[in-house]
Amino acid sequence: MNTEPTQTQPVRITLTMPTNAYFMSGVRDFTLSIARNFGNLSNQWAYRLQSVVDELCNNAIEFGSNRNDEISVTFIYTPEKSIDIIVEDHGTGKMRTTAAELQRIVREKRAPGHSITEIRGRGLATIASEWTDELRFEDRPGGGLRITARKYINNTTVTT
Amino acid sequence: MTEANITVEDLVSGKPDQKVKLITFSGQLDESNVDEESKTIYALIDATPQGLSMIFNFKDLDYMNSKAIGYLTDWYTKLSEKKGKIVIAQAKDNILDILNVVGLTQLIPCVGTFEEAKIEIAK
């Protein structure tokens, strides 16, 4: 018999998918569901995390893993504390980069004076950075990147 | 592929040198479809030498990603260069939220109703 997870144990769910944006609408729907049901987040924050997941995954799809490969997205919900979103690629994609280099690019795009009329570059630098409390870039031992975005549950005041 | 739809309608403009189009978006604009869908807008911009303005009706737009926002920014730039404007009408809260966080609401007026959009575009 399935039982509701206990309120103290973190819940971890991983989705693995082909490197193809075709599957992202399903992942976004799942993210909304997780954010609302597990994190009990407001609609505003649930949609924000949906965007964060989408942007991290799109980055992995476009640059991180090639078309014949996979990416994964893991949700870790720690009750009454945080939701972690971890997106991993295998480094087989068209633009191999290191965690340090990606961190540098994000920092550069967040610098004051950076033009808001640039066409690209908002996904990580603005959306993921603004709507999470921690954003960490790591090199995976087997190749590729792991990006961890954390949102603390008690830091989700609805803003206008 | 995620579903999205764009329809285009000509509106009557109060100014002789201004053409106004109502562009209605529905569905979700994401990585799987936005490159293709954006061609509709680019074709309109390329076909009009000067004075083209657009009201973007976002009433039925459920999602847009950063690439869609990038295109929106480019359309704004291109239309501005040709002395045109963009006004966004009836965007859902989550859409307004993402436009706000990337700073686009500082460039493009976002109004609550279609009537307000017509007034804004005529300014």
GROMACS .gro file of C-alpha atoms in nm:
model
  283
    1MET     CA    1   0.000   0.000   0.000
    2ASN     CA    2   0.134   0.344  -0.086
    3THR     CA    3   0.147   0.594   0.195
    4GLU     CA    4   0.204   0.965   0.200
    5PRO     CA    5   0.571   1.049   0.256
    6THR     CA    6   0.649   1.143   0.614
    7GLN     CA    7   0.676   1.511   0.682
    8THR     CA    8   1.040   1.498   0.792
    9GLN     CA    9   1.212   1.304   0.518
   10PRO     CA   10   1.331   1.471   0.201
   11VAL     CA   11   1.157   1.354  -0.113
   12ARG     CA   12   1.372   1.300  -0.420
   13ILE     CA   13   1.233   1.255  -0.771
   14THR     CA   14   1.446   1.232  -1.084
   15LEU     CA   15   1.329   1.265  -1.441
   16THR     CA   16   1.561   1.149  -1.716
   17MET     CA   17   1.475   1.245  -2.069
   18PRO     CA   18   1.620   1.254  -2.418
   19THR     CA   19   1.799   1.573  -2.512
   20ASN     CA   20   1.498   1.723  -2.681
   21ALA     CA   21   1.288   2.026  -2.591
   22TYR     CA   22   0.980   1.839  -2.711
   23PHE     CA   23   0.945   1.689  -2.362
   24MET     CA   24   0.970   2.013  -2.169
   25SER     CA   25   0.600   2.096  -2.145
   26GLY     CA   26   0.551   1.775  -1.946
   27VAL     CA   27   0.843   1.861  -1.720
   28ARG     CA   28   0.699   2.208  -1.664
   29ASP     CA   29   0.361   2.062  -1.571
   30PHE     CA   30   0.530   1.825  -1.330
   31THR     CA   31   0.725   2.110  -1.174
   32LEU     CA   32   0.406   2.308  -1.111
   33SER     CA   33   0.253   2.006  -0.946
   34ILE     CA   34   0.560   1.946  -0.725
   35ALA     CA   35   0.581   2.310  -0.624
   36ARG     CA   36   0.215   2.334  -0.531
   37ASN     CA   37   0.167   1.995  -0.366
   38PHE     CA   38   0.496   1.937  -0.193
   39GLY     CA   39   0.621   2.284  -0.132
   40ASN     CA   40   0.275   2.434  -0.087
   41LEU     CA   41   0.405   2.732  -0.274
   42SER     CA   42   0.190   3.017  -0.393
   43ASN     CA   43   0.091   3.021  -0.758
   44GLN     CA   44   0.344   3.294  -0.821
   45TRP     CA   45   0.633   3.092  -0.683
   46ALA     CA   46   0.516   2.770  -0.844
   47TYR     CA   47   0.521   2.940  -1.185
   48ARG     CA   48   0.859   3.093  -1.107
   49LEU     CA   49   1.010   2.755  -1.029
   50GLN     CA   50   0.852   2.624  -1.346
   51SER     CA   51   1.047   2.886  -1.540
   52VAL     CA   52   1.368   2.806  -1.350
   53VAL     CA   53   1.340   2.438  -1.436
   54ASP     CA   54   1.263   2.518  -1.798
   55GLU     CA   55   1.560   2.749  -1.833
   56LEU     CA   56   1.807   2.511  -1.668
   57CYS     CA   57   1.687   2.221  -1.881
   58ASN     CA   58   1.692   2.426  -2.201
   59ASN     CA   59   2.051   2.517  -2.129
   60ALA     CA   60   2.140   2.151  -2.083
   61ILE     CA   61   1.952   2.055  -2.400
   62GLU     CA   62   2.104   2.328  -2.614
   63PHE     CA   63   2.462   2.305  -2.493
   64GLY     CA   64   2.517   2.022  -2.247
   65SER     CA   65   2.419   1.689  -2.400
   66ASN     CA   66   2.397   1.595  -2.765
   67ARG     CA   67   2.078   1.487  -2.943
   68ASN     CA   68   2.149   1.117  -2.891
   69ASP     CA   69   2.207   1.160  -2.522
   70GLU     CA   70   2.002   1.249  -2.214
   71ILE     CA   71   1.966   1.509  -1.946
   72SER     CA   72   1.819   1.466  -1.600
   73VAL     CA   73   1.633   1.689  -1.364
   74THR     CA   74   1.605   1.601  -0.996
   75PHE     CA   75   1.370   1.758  -0.747
   76ILE     CA   76   1.455   1.733  -0.378
   77TYR     CA   77   1.190   1.860  -0.143
   78THR     CA   78   1.302   1.897   0.218
   79PRO     CA   79   0.982   1.952   0.416
   80GLU     CA   80   0.934   2.305   0.539
   81LYS     CA   81   1.283   2.395   0.430
   82SER     CA   82   1.364   2.397   0.062
   83ILE     CA   83   1.313   2.272  -0.288
   84ASP     CA   84   1.628   2.184  -0.481
   85ILE     CA   85   1.629   2.155  -0.858
   86ILE     CA   86   1.931   1.975  -1.000
   87VAL     CA   87   1.984   1.961  -1.375
   88GLU     CA   88   2.263   1.749  -1.515
   89ASP     CA   89   2.404   1.701  -1.861
   90HIS     CA   90   2.680   1.474  -1.990
   91GLY     CA   91   2.904   1.727  -2.159
   92THR     CA   92   2.851   1.574  -2.503
   93GLY     CA   93   2.676   1.880  -2.640
   94LYS     CA   94   2.785   2.146  -2.884
   95MET     CA   95   2.941   2.375  -2.631
   96ARG     CA   96   3.156   2.213  -2.371
   97THR     CA   97   3.208   2.445  -2.084
   98THR     CA   98   3.322   2.420  -1.726
   99ALA     CA   99   3.133   2.518  -1.416
  100ALA     CA  100   3.378   2.801  -1.355
  101GLU     CA  101   3.330   2.936  -1.706
  102LEU     CA  102   2.952   2.922  -1.683
  103GLN     CA  103   2.965   3.093  -1.345
  104ARG     CA  104   3.176   3.368  -1.500
  105ILE     CA  105   2.931   3.415  -1.788
  106VAL     CA  106   2.636   3.438  -1.551
  107ARG     CA  107   2.819   3.688  -1.332
  108GLU     CA  108   2.902   3.897  -1.637
  109LYS     CA  109   2.544   3.904  -1.758
  110ARG     CA  110   2.421   4.006  -1.412
  111ALA     CA  111   2.663   4.297  -1.392
  112PRO     CA  112   2.501   4.641  -1.377
  113GLY     CA  113   2.475   4.807  -1.712
  114HIS     CA  114   2.423   4.489  -1.905
  115SER     CA  115   2.173   4.564  -2.177
  116ILE     CA  116   1.817   4.439  -2.133
  117THR     CA  117   1.772   4.448  -2.509
  118GLU     CA  118   2.012   4.161  -2.569
  119ILE     CA  119   1.833   3.873  -2.733
  120ARG     CA  120   1.984   3.583  -2.541
  121GLY     CA  121   2.131   3.514  -2.202
  122ARG     CA  122   1.843   3.568  -1.966
  123GLY     CA  123   1.767   3.213  -1.867
  124LEU     CA  124   2.043   3.154  -1.616
  125ALA     CA  125   2.162   3.504  -1.551
  126THR     CA  126   1.826   3.657  -1.475
  127ILE     CA  127   1.545   3.408  -1.435
  128ALA     CA  128   1.732   3.130  -1.251
  129SER     CA  129   1.940   3.373  -1.047
  130GLU     CA  130   1.658   3.602  -0.941
  131TRP     CA  131   1.408   3.333  -0.858
  132THR     CA  132   1.628   3.106  -0.651
  133ASP     CA  133   1.818   3.160  -0.329
  134GLU     CA  134   2.124   2.961  -0.426
  135LEU     CA  135   2.257   2.869  -0.769
  136ARG     CA  136   2.555   2.637  -0.784
  137PHE     CA  137   2.755   2.513  -1.084
  138GLU     CA  138   2.963   2.196  -1.061
  139ASP     CA  139   3.162   1.984  -1.302
  140ARG     CA  140   3.037   1.625  -1.304
  141PRO     CA  141   3.312   1.365  -1.255
  142GLY     CA  142   3.210   1.175  -1.569
  143GLY     CA  143   3.178   1.491  -1.780
  144GLY     CA  144   2.918   1.760  -1.814
  145LEU     CA  145   2.769   1.999  -1.566
  146ARG     CA  146   2.545   1.984  -1.266
  147ILE     CA  147   2.350   2.299  -1.186
  148THR     CA  148   2.172   2.309  -0.850
  149ALA     CA  149   1.912   2.573  -0.781
  150ARG     CA  150   1.772   2.597  -0.430
  151LYS     CA  151   1.464   2.784  -0.315
  152TYR     CA  152   1.398   2.817   0.057
  153ILE     CA  153   1.032   2.765   0.139
  154ASN     CA  154   1.023   3.043   0.399
  155ASN     CA  155   1.155   3.291   0.142
  156THR     CA  156   0.857   3.283  -0.090
  157THR     CA  157   0.665   3.597  -0.009
  158VAL     CA  158   0.430   3.689  -0.290
  159THR     CA  159   0.562   3.999  -0.459
  160THR     CA  160   0.399   4.232  -0.705
  161MET     CA  161   0.590   1.982  -2.981
  162THR     CA  162   0.421   2.224  -2.744
  163GLU     CA  163   0.119   2.392  -2.893
  164ALA     CA  164   0.117   2.761  -2.972
  165ASN     CA  165  -0.086   2.969  -3.209
  166ILE     CA  166  -0.047   3.320  -3.346
  167THR     CA  167  -0.320   3.505  -3.532
  168VAL     CA  168  -0.286   3.841  -3.700
  169GLU     CA  169  -0.552   4.103  -3.757
  170ASP     CA  170  -0.535   4.453  -3.898
  171LEU     CA  171  -0.668   4.729  -3.676
  172VAL     CA  172  -0.785   5.072  -3.779
  173SER     CA  173  -0.530   5.330  -3.677
  174GLY     CA  174  -0.609   5.687  -3.588
  175LYS     CA  175  -0.291   5.809  -3.756
  176PRO     CA  176  -0.242   5.810  -4.133
  177ASP     CA  177   0.123   5.707  -4.114
  178GLN     CA  178   0.068   5.423  -3.866
  179LYS     CA  179  -0.030   5.066  -3.937
  180VAL     CA  180  -0.147   4.866  -3.637
  181LYS     CA  181  -0.176   4.492  -3.614
  182LEU     CA  182  -0.335   4.289  -3.339
  183ILE     CA  183  -0.129   3.978  -3.275
  184THR     CA  184  -0.304   3.721  -3.058
  185PHE     CA  185  -0.093   3.453  -2.895
  186SER     CA  186  -0.226   3.136  -2.740
  187GLY     CA  187  -0.071   2.827  -2.588
  188GLN     CA  188   0.289   2.811  -2.476
  189LEU     CA  189   0.600   2.951  -2.640
  190ASP     CA  190   0.899   2.738  -2.551
  191GLU     CA  191   1.217   2.598  -2.694
  192SER     CA  192   1.030   2.346  -2.906
  193ASN     CA  193   0.825   2.594  -3.107
  194VAL     CA  194   0.933   2.954  -3.059
  195ASP     CA  195   1.185   2.964  -3.345
  196GLU     CA  196   0.917   2.859  -3.591
  197GLU     CA  197   0.639   3.072  -3.445
  198SER     CA  198   0.855   3.384  -3.439
  199LYS     CA  199   0.881   3.380  -3.818
  200THR     CA  200   0.523   3.509  -3.843
  201ILE     CA  201   0.616   3.831  -3.663
  202TYR     CA  202   0.944   3.877  -3.845
  203ALA     CA  203   0.762   3.844  -4.178
  204LEU     CA  204   0.523   4.122  -4.078
  205ILE     CA  205   0.807   4.347  -3.966
  206ASP     CA  206   1.008   4.285  -4.282
  207ALA     CA  207   0.707   4.351  -4.504
  208THR     CA  208   0.640   4.697  -4.361
  209PRO     CA  209   0.902   4.965  -4.419
  210GLN     CA  210   0.794   5.216  -4.154
  211GLY     CA  211   0.531   5.292  -3.896
  212LEU     CA  212   0.417   4.942  -3.802
  213SER     CA  213   0.290   4.901  -3.447
  214MET     CA  214   0.166   4.589  -3.282
  215ILE     CA  215  -0.068   4.507  -2.997
  216PHE     CA  216   0.025   4.170  -2.853
  217ASN     CA  217  -0.277   4.010  -2.695
  218PHE     CA  218  -0.142   3.766  -2.437
  219LYS     CA  219  -0.480   3.673  -2.284
  220ASP     CA  220  -0.446   3.307  -2.381
  221LEU     CA  221  -0.068   3.280  -2.361
  222ASP     CA  222   0.013   3.039  -2.078
  223TYR     CA  223   0.391   3.033  -2.089
  224MET     CA  224   0.687   3.199  -2.253
  225ASN     CA  225   1.052   3.114  -2.204
  226SER     CA  226   1.358   3.334  -2.218
  227LYS     CA  227   1.410   3.276  -2.588
  228ALA     CA  228   1.057   3.399  -2.657
  229ILE     CA  229   1.140   3.705  -2.450
  230GLY     CA  230   1.453   3.748  -2.655
  231TYR     CA  231   1.247   3.754  -2.972
  232LEU     CA  232   1.006   3.999  -2.813
  233THR     CA  233   1.302   4.224  -2.736
  234ASP     CA  234   1.424   4.199  -3.094
  235TRP     CA  235   1.079   4.283  -3.231
  236TYR     CA  236   1.068   4.586  -3.003
  237THR     CA  237   1.407   4.700  -3.131
  238LYS     CA  238   1.320   4.647  -3.496
  239LEU     CA  239   0.982   4.816  -3.471
  240SER     CA  240   1.129   5.108  -3.276
  241GLU     CA  241   1.389   5.157  -3.548
  242LYS     CA  242   1.104   5.184  -3.796
  243LYS     CA  243   0.913   5.427  -3.572
  244GLY     CA  244   0.665   5.168  -3.452
  245LYS     CA  245   0.562   5.041  -3.108
  246ILE     CA  246   0.460   4.732  -2.919
  247VAL     CA  247   0.199   4.722  -2.645
  248ILE     CA  248   0.119   4.405  -2.454
  249ALA     CA  249  -0.239   4.351  -2.342
  250GLN     CA  250  -0.408   4.116  -2.099
  251ALA     CA  251  -0.102   3.916  -2.000
  252LYS     CA  252  -0.153   3.655  -1.729
  253ASP     CA  253   0.015   3.709  -1.395
  254ASN     CA  254   0.292   3.456  -1.458
  255ILE     CA  255   0.371   3.616  -1.794
  256LEU     CA  256   0.382   3.964  -1.643
  257ASP     CA  257   0.605   3.831  -1.369
  258ILE     CA  258   0.862   3.698  -1.611
  259LEU     CA  259   0.851   4.012  -1.826
  260ASN     CA  260   0.906   4.214  -1.513
  261VAL     CA  261   1.200   4.014  -1.382
  262VAL     CA  262   1.390   4.049  -1.709
  263GLY     CA  263   1.316   4.421  -1.720
  264LEU     CA  264   1.102   4.420  -2.030
  265THR     CA  265   0.815   4.602  -1.862
  266GLN     CA  266   1.048   4.903  -1.853
  267LEU     CA  267   1.052   4.903  -2.233
  268ILE     CA  268   0.715   4.771  -2.343
  269PRO     CA  269   0.388   4.897  -2.192
  270CYS     CA  270   0.177   4.617  -2.046
  271VAL     CA  271  -0.189   4.702  -2.001
  272GLY     CA  272  -0.484   4.518  -1.866
  273THR     CA  273  -0.737   4.552  -2.145
  274PHE     CA  274  -0.752   4.567  -2.518
  275GLU     CA  275  -0.910   4.913  -2.498
  276GLU     CA  276  -0.619   5.042  -2.295
  277ALA     CA  277  -0.383   4.891  -2.551
  278LYS     CA  278  -0.552   5.081  -2.834
  279ILE     CA  279  -0.518   5.406  -2.639
  280GLU     CA  280  -0.153   5.334  -2.560
  281ILE     CA  281  -0.062   5.248  -2.918
  282ALA     CA  282  -0.218   5.571  -3.042
  283LYS     CA  283  -0.002   5.789  -2.817
   0.00000   0.00000   0.00000
